[in-house]
mmCIF file of C-alpha atoms in Angstrom:
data_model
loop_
_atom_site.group_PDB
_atom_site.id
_atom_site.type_symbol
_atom_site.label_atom_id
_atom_site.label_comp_id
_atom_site.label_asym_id
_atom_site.label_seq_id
_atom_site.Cartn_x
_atom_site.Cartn_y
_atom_site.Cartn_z
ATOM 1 C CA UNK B 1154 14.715 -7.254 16.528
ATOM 2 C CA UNK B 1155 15.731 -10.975 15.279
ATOM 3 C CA UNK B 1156 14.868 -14.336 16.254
ATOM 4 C CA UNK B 1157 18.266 -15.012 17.414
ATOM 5 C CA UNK B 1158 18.886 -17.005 14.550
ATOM 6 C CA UNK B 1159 22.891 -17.432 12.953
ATOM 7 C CA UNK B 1160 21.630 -15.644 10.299
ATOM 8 C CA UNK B 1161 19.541 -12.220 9.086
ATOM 9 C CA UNK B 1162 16.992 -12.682 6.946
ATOM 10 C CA UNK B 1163 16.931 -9.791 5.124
ATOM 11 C CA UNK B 1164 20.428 -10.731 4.130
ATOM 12 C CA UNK B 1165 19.075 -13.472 2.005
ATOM 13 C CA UNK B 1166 17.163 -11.132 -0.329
ATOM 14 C CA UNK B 1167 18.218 -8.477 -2.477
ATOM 15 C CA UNK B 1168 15.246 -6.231 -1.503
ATOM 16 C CA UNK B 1169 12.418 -6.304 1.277
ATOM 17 C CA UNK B 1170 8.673 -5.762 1.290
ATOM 18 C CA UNK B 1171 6.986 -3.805 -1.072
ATOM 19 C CA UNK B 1172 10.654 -2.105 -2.068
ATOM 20 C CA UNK B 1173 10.828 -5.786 -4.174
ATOM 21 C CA UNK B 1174 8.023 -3.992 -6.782
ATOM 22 C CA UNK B 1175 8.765 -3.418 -10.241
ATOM 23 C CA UNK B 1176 8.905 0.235 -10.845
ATOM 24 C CA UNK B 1177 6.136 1.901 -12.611
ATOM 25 C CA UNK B 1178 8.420 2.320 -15.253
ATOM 26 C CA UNK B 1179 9.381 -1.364 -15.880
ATOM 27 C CA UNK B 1180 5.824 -2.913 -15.356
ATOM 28 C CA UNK B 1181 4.297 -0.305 -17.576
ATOM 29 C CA UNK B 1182 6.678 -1.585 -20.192
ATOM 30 C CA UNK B 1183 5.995 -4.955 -19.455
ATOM 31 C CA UNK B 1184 2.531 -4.732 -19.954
ATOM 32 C CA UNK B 1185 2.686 -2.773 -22.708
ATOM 33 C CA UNK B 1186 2.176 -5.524 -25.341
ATOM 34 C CA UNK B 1187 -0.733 -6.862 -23.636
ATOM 35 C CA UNK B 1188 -4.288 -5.467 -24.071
ATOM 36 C CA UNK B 1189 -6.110 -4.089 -21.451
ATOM 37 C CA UNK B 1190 -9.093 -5.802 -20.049
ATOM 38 C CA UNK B 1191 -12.014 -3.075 -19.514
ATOM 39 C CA UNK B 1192 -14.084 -2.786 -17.045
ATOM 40 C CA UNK B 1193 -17.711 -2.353 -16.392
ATOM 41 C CA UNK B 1194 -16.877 0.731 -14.727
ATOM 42 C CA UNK B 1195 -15.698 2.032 -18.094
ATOM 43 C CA UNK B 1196 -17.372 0.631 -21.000
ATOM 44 C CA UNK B 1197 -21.117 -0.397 -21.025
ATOM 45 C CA UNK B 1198 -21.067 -4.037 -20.458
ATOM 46 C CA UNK B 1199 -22.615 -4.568 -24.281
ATOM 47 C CA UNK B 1200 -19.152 -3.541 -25.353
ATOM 48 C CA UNK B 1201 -17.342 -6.155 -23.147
ATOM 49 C CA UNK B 1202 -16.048 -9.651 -22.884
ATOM 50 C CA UNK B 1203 -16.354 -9.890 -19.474
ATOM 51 C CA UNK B 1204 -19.290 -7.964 -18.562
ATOM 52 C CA UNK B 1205 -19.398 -8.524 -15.085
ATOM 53 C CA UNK B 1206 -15.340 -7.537 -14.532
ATOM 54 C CA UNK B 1207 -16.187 -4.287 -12.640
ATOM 55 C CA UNK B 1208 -12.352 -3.433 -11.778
ATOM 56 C CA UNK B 1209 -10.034 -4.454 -14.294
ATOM 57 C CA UNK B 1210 -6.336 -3.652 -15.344
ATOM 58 C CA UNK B 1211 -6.749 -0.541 -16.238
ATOM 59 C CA UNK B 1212 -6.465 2.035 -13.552
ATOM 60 C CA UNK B 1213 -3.969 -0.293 -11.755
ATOM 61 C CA UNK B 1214 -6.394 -0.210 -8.958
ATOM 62 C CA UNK B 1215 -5.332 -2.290 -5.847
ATOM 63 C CA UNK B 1216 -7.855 -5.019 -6.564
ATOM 64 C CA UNK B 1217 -9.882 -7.391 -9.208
ATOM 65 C CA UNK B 1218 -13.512 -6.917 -9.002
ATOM 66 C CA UNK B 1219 -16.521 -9.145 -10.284
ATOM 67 C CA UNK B 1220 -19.917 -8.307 -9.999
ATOM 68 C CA UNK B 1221 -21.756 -11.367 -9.337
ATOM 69 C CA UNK B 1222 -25.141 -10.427 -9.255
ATOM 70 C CA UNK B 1223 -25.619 -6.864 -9.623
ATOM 71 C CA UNK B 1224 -25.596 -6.961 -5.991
ATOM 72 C CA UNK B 1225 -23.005 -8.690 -4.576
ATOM 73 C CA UNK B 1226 -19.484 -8.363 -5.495
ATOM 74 C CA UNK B 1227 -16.032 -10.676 -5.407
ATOM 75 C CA UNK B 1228 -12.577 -9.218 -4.710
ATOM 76 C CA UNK B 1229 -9.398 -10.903 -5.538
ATOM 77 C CA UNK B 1230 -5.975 -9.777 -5.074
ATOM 78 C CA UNK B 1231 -2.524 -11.195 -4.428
ATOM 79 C CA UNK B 1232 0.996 -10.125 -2.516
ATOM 80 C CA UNK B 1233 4.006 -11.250 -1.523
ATOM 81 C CA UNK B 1234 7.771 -10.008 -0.813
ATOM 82 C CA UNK B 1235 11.076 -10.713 0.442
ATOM 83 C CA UNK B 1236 11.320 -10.116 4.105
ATOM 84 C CA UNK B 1237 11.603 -6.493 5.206
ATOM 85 C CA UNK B 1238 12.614 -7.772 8.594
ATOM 86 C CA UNK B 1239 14.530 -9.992 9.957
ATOM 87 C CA UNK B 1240 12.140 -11.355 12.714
ATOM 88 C CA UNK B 1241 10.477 -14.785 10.996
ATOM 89 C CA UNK B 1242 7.517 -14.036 12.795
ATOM 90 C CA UNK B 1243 7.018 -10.260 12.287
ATOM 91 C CA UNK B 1244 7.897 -11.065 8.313
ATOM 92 C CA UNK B 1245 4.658 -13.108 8.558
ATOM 93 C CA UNK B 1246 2.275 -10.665 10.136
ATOM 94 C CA UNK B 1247 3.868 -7.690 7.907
ATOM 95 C CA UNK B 1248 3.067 -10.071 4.682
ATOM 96 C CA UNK B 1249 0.137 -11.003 5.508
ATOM 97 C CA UNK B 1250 -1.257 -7.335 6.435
ATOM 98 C CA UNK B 1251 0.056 -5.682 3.343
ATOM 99 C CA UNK B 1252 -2.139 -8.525 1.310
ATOM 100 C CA UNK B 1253 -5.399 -8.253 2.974
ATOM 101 C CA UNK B 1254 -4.926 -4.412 2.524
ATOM 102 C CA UNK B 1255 -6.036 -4.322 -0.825
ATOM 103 C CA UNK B 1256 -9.219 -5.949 0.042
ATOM 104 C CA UNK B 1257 -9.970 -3.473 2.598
ATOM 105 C CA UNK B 1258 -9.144 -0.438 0.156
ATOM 106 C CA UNK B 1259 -11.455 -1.595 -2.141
ATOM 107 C CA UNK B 1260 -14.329 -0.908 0.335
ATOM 108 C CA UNK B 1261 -14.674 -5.232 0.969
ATOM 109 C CA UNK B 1262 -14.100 -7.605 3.438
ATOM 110 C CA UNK B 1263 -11.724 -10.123 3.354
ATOM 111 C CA UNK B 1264 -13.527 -13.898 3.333
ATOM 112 C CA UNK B 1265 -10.317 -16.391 3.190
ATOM 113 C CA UNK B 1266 -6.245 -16.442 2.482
ATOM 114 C CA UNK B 1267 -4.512 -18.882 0.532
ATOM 115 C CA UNK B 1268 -0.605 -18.654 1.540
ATOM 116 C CA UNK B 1269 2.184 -17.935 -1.530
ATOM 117 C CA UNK B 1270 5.681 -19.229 -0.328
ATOM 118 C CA UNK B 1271 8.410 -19.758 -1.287
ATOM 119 C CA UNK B 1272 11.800 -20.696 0.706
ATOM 120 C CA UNK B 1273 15.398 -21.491 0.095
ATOM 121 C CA UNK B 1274 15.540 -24.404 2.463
ATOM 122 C CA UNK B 1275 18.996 -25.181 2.336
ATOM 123 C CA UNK B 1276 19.725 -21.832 3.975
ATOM 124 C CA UNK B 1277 16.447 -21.753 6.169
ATOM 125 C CA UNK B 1278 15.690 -23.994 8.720
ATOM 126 C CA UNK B 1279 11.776 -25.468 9.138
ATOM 127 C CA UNK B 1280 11.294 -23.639 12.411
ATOM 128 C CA UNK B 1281 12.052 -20.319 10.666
ATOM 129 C CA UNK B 1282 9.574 -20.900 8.326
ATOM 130 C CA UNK B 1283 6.761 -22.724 10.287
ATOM 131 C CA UNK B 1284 7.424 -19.152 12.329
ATOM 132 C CA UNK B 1285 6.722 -17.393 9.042
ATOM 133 C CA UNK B 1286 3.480 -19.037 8.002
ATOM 134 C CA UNK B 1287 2.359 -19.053 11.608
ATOM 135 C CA UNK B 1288 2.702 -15.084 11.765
ATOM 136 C CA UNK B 1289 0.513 -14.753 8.502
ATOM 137 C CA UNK B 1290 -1.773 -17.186 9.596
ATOM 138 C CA UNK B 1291 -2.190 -14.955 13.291
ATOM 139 C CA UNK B 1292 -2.887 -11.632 11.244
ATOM 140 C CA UNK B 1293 -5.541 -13.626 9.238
ATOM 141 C CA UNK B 1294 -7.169 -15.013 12.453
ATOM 142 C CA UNK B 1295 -7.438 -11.094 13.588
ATOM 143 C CA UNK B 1296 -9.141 -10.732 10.290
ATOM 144 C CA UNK B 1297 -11.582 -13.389 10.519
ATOM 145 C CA UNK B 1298 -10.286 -15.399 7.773
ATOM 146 C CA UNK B 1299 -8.816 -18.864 7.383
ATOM 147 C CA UNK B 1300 -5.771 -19.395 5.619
ATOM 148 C CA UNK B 1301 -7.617 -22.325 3.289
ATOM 149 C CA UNK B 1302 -4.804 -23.257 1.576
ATOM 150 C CA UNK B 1303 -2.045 -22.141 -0.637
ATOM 151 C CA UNK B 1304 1.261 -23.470 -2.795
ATOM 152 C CA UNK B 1305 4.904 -23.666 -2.255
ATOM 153 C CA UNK B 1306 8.293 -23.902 -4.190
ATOM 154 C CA UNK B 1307 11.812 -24.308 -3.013
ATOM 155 C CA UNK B 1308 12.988 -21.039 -4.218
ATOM 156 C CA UNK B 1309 16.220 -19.157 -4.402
ATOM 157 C CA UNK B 1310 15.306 -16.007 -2.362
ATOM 158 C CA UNK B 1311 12.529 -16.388 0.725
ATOM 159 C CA UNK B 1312 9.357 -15.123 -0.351
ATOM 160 C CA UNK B 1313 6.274 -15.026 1.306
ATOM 161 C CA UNK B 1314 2.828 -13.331 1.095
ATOM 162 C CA UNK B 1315 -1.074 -14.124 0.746
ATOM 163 C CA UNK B 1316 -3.519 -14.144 -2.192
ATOM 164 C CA UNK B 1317 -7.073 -12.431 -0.713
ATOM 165 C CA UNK B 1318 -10.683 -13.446 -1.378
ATOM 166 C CA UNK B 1319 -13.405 -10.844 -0.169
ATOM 167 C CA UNK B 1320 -16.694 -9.660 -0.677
ATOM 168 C CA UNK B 1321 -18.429 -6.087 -0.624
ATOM 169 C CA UNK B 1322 -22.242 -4.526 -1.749
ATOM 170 C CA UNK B 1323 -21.307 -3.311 -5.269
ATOM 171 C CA UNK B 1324 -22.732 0.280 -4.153
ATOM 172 C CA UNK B 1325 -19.685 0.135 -1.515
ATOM 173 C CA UNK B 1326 -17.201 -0.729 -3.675
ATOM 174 C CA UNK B 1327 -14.917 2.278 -3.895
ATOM 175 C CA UNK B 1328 -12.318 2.559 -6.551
ATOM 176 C CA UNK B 1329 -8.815 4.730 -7.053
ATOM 177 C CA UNK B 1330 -10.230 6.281 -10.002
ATOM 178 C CA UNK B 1331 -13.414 7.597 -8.108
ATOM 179 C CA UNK B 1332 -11.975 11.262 -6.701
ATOM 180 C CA UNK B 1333 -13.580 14.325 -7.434
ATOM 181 C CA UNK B 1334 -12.892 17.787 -8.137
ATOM 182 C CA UNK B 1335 -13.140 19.565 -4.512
ATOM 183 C CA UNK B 1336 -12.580 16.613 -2.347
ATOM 184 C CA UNK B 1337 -10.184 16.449 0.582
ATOM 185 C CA UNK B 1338 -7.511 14.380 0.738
ATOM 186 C CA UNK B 1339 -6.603 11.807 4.145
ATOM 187 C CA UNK B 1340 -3.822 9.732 4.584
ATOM 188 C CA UNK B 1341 -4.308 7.337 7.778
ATOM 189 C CA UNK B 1342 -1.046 6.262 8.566
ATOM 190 C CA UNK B 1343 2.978 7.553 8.715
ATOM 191 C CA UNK B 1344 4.911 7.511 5.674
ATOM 192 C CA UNK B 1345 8.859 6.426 6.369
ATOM 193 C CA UNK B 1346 8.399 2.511 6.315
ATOM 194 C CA UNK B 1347 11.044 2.173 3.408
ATOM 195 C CA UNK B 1348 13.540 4.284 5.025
ATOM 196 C CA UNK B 1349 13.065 2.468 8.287
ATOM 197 C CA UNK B 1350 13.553 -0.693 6.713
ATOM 198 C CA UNK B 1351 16.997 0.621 5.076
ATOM 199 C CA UNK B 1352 18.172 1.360 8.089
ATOM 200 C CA UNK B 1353 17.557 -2.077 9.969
ATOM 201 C CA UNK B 1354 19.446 -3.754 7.048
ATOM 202 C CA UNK B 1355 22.199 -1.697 8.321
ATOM 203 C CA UNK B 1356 21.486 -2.282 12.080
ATOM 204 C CA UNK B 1357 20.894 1.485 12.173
ATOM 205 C CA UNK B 1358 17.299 1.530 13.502
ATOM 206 C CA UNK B 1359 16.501 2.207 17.579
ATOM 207 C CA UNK B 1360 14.891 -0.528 19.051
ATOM 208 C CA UNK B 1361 11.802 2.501 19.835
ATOM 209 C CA UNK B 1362 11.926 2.766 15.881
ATOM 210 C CA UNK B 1363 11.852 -1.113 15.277
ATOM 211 C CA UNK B 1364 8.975 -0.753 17.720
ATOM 212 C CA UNK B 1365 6.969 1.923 15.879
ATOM 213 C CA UNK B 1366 7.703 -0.020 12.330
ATOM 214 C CA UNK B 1367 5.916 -3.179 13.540
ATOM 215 C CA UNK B 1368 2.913 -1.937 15.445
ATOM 216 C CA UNK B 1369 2.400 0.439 11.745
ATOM 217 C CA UNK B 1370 2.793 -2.464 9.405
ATOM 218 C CA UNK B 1371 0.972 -5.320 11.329
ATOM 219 C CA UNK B 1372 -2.077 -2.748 11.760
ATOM 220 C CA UNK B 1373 -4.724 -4.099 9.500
ATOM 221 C CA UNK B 1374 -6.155 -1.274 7.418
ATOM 222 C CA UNK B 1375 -9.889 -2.848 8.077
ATOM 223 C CA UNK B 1376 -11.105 0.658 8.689
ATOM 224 C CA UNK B 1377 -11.289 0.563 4.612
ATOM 225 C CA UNK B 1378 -14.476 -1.144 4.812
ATOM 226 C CA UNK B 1379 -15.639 1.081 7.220
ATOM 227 C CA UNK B 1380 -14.985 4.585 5.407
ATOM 228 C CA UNK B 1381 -16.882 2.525 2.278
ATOM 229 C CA UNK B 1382 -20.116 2.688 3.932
ATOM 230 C CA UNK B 1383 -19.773 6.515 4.210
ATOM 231 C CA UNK B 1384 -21.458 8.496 1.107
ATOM 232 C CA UNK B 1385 -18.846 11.031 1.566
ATOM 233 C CA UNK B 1386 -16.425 9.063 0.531
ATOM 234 C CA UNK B 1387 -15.650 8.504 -2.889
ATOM 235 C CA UNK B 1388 -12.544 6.825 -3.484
ATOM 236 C CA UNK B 1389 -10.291 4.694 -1.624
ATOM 237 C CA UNK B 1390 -6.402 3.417 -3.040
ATOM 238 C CA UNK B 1391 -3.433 1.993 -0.204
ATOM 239 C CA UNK B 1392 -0.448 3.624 -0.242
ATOM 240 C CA UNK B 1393 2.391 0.734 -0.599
ATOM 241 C CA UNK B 1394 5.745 0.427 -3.285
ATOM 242 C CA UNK B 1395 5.408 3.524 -5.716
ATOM 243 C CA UNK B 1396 5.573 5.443 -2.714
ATOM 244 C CA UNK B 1397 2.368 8.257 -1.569
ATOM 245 C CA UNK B 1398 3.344 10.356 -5.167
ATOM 246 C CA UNK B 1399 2.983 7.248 -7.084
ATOM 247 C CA UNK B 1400 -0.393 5.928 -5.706
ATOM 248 C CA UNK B 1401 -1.404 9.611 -5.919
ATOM 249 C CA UNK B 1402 -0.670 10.104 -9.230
ATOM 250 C CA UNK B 1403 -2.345 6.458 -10.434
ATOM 251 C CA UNK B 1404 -5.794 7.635 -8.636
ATOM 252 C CA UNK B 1405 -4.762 11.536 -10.663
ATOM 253 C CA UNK B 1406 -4.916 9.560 -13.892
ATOM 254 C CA UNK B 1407 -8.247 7.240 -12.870
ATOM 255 C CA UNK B 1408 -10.140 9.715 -11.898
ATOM 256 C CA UNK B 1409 -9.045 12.757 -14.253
ATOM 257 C CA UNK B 1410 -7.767 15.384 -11.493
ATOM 258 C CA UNK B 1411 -5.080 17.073 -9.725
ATOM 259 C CA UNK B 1412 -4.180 16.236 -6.728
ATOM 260 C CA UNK B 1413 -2.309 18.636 -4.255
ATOM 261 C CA UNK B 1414 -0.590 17.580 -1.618
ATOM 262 C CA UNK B 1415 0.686 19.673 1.284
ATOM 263 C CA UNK B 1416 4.345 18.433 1.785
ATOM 264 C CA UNK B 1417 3.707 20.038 5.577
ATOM 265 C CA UNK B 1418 0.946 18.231 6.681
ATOM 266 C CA UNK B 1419 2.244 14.482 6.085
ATOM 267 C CA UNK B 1420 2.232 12.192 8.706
ATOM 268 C CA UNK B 1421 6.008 10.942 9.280
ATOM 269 C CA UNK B 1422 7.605 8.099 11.582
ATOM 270 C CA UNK B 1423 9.289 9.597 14.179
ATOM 271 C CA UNK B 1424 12.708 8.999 12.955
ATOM 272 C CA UNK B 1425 11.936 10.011 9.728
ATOM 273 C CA UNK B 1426 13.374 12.761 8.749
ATOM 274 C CA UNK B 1427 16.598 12.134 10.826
ATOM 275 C CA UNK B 1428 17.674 9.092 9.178
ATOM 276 C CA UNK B 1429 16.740 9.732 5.593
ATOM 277 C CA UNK B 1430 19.111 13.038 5.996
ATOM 278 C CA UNK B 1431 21.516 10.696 7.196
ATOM 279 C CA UNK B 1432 21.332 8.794 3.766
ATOM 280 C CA UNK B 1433 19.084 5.563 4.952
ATOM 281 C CA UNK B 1434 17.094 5.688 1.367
ATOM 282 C CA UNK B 1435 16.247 2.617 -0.639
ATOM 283 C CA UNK B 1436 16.799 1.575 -4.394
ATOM 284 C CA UNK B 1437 12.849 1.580 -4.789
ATOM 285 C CA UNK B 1438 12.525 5.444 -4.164
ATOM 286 C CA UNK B 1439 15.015 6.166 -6.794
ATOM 287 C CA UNK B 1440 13.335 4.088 -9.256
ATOM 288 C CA UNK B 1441 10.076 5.504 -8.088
ATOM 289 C CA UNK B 1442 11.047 9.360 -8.782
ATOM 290 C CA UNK B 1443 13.115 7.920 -12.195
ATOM 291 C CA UNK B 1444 9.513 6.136 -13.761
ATOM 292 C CA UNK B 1445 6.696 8.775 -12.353
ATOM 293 C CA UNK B 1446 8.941 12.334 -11.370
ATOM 294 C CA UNK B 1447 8.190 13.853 -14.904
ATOM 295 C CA UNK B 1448 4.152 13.797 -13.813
ATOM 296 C CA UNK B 1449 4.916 15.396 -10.430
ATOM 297 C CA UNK B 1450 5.284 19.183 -9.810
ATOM 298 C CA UNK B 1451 7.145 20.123 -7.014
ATOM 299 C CA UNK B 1452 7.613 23.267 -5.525
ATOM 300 C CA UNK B 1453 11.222 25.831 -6.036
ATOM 301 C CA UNK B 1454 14.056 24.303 -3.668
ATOM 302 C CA UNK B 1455 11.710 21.365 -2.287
ATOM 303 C CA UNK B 1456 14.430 19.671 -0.002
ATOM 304 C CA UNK B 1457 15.935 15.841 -1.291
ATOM 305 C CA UNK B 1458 15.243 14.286 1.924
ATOM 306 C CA UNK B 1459 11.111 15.356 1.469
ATOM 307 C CA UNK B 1460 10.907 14.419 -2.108
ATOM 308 C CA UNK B 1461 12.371 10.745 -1.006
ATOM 309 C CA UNK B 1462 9.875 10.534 1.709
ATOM 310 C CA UNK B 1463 7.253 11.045 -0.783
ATOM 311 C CA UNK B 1464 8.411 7.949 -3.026
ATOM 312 C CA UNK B 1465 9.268 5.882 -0.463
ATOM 313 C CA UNK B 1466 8.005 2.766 -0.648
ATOM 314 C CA UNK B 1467 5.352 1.831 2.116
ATOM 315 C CA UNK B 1468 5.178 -1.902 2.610
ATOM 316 C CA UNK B 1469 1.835 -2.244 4.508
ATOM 317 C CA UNK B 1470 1.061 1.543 4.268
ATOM 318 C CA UNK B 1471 -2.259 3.546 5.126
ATOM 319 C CA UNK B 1472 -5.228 4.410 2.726
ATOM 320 C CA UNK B 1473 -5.329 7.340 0.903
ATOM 321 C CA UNK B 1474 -9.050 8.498 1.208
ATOM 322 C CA UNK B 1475 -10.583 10.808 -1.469
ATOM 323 C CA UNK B 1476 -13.910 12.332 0.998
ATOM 324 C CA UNK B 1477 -16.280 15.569 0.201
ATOM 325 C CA UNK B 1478 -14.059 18.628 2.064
ATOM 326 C CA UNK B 1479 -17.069 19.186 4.768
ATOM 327 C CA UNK B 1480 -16.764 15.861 6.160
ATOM 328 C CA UNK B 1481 -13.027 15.238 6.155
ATOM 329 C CA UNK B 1482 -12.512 16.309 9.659
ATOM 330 C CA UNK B 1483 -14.848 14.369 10.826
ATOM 331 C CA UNK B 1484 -13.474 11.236 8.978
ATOM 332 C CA UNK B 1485 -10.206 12.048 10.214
ATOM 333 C CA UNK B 1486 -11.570 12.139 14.070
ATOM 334 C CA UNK B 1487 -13.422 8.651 13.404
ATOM 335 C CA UNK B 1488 -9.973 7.151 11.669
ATOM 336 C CA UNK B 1489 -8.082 7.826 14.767
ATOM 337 C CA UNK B 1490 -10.574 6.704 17.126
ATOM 338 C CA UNK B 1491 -10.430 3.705 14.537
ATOM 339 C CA UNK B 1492 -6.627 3.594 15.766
ATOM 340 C CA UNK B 1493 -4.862 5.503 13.233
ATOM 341 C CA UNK B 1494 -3.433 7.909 14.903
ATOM 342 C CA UNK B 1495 -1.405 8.994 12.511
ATOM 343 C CA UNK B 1496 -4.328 9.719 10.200
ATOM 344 C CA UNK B 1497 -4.106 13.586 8.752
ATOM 345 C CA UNK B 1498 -5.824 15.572 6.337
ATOM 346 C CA UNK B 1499 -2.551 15.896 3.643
ATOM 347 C CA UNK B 1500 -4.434 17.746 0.578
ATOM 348 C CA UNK B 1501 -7.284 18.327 -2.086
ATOM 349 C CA UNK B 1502 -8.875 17.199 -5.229
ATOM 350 C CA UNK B 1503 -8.718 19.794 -8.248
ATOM 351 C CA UNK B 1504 -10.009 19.845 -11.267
ATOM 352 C CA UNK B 1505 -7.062 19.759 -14.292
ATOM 353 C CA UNK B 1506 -4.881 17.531 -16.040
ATOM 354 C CA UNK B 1507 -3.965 14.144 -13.972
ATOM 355 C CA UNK B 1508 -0.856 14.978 -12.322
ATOM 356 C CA UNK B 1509 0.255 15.761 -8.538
ATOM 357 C CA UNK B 1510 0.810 19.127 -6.937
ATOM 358 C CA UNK B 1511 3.272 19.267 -4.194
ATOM 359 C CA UNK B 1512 2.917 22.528 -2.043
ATOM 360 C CA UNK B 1513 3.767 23.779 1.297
ATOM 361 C CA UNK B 1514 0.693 25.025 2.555
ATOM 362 C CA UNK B 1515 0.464 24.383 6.047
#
């Protein structure tokens, strides 16, 4: 599960992956003071200083968008973490997948990488780190893209990720705030990544387990682009630090629904349940339930170990996928075939006030 190396690197951080994320809470607060930029999507473009800004700041969607041409559309985003494993190599891949994600969940594909680093040399040797860039730069090659650049600083903690340049058709462009009243819900891959990764800080995770974590968070989430060229698909957000309740409940408020979730349906890592009950639960999914909880209705005597699994934090997670109901199954039978096994139908689009439903339907 290492390199071998004298030390870990997950000992040099205080947190790993997307567990490193500002609560909701905190970055709400932060940006607080600032103003909004609008969006296209929201105000006619008469009304705005940046007409062509079709996804802004205010959904807290998983991507910029710019309309170029009325046609053709850019997407930026950036990402990067502490390491979430200790393997130099699979800290790489798992960085670099997490940041193309977001241009794949915005319907686009990815066109080129520049690389965000930063290292605490004195603790790190070169090989170690010419192991990290070299795993980002292999997940981009899968991708198609170059890494075309990037910058890099000499930093306490070792930080790594990717900002993403893509491109999509502006009609396939699909947003968080984009679900609708009677759509089904899919989620296309396991939820327990944060839970996992608490455990390998405390050497407590099976090498099968180790196993399962890398092959879920080095699996690009390209099939994004794919489900954007289906009309029954409406919107499209990745599931990553807030946890599935907190990515849920930021495409709730975008779009104006409810969502319900069936707590029984969820995909879950094997291990899962077995070593949250045994306590392996990071800081993140506190601070997750602490910002967001008061917006989330859960159902009489909902067990602690399932309400942690729902705001744990999902460094390179799946997509959640808002689809009309008559087509889900079939989207969930062409997401596995995809390569997402894991990929279930997990609940429904209501109309209401924008909060999230957890029941026990199945």
């Amino acid at each position: 599960m290492s390199d071998g190396s004298s030390f870990r690197l997950t000992s040099l951080a205080h947190g790993g992956g997307c567990g490193c994320k500002l609560a909701p809470s905190v970055l709400q607060e932060l940006l607080a003071g600032q103003a909004a930029i609008p969006s296209s999507a929201h105000l006619p473009s008469a009304h705005l200083p940046f007409a062509h800004l079709l996804v802004g700041t205010e959904t807290g969607d998983d991507a910029a968008v710019w309309d170029l041409d009325d046609k053709t559309c850019v997407i930026a985003t950036t990402d990067f973490f502490m390491p979430v494993v200790d393997d130099p190599d699979h800290f790489g891949r798992i960085a670099a997948t997490n940041a193309i994600s977001d241009i794949y969940a915005m319907g686009g594909t990815p066109i080129m990488a520049l690389a965000i680093l930063g290292m605490p040399l004195e603790k790190i040797d070169i090989a170690t780190v010419r192991a990290i860039l070299q795993g980002g730069a292999a997940i981009c090659a899968e991708a198609g893209i170059p890494v075309a650049g990037g910058h890099s600083i000499d930093s306490v903690e070792p930080i790594y990720g990717l900002a993403v340049i893509g491109i999509a058709p502006k009609a396939q462009i699909r947003r968080n705030a984009d679900a609708k009243p009677g759509d089904a819900l899919i989620l296309t891959k396991a939820l327990g990544v944060g839970v996992y990764s608490a455990a390998l800080k405390k050497e407590a995770l099976a090498p099968d387990a180790y196993d399962e974590l890398i092959a879920s968070t080095t699996l690009l989430n390209r099939v994004g682009t794919t489900l954007a060229q289906d009309d029954a698909v409406h919107g499209i957000t990745d599931v990553t630090g807030f946890g599935l309740l907190g990515h849920a409940l930021e495409m709730a408020r975008g779009s104006g629904v409810t969502l319900r979730l069936d707590a029984g349906r969820l995909p879950l890592f094997r291990h899962a349940e077995t070593l949250i009950r045994q306590g392996f639960v990071t800081g993140a999914s506190t601070r997750n339930w602490a910002s967001y909880g008061a917006a989330i209705d859960l159902p009489a005597g909902f067990p602690d170990w399932r309400r942690q699994l729902l705001t744990d934090p999902q460094t390179s997670g799946g997509l959640l996928v808002s689809c009309v109901e008559a087509e889900a199954d079939r989207l969930v039978t062409e997401i596995a075939a995809a390569g997402y096994n894991a990929a279930r139908r997990i609940g429904r689009v209501e109309p209401g006030a924008p909060w999230v439903r957890v029941e026990t339907m199945a």
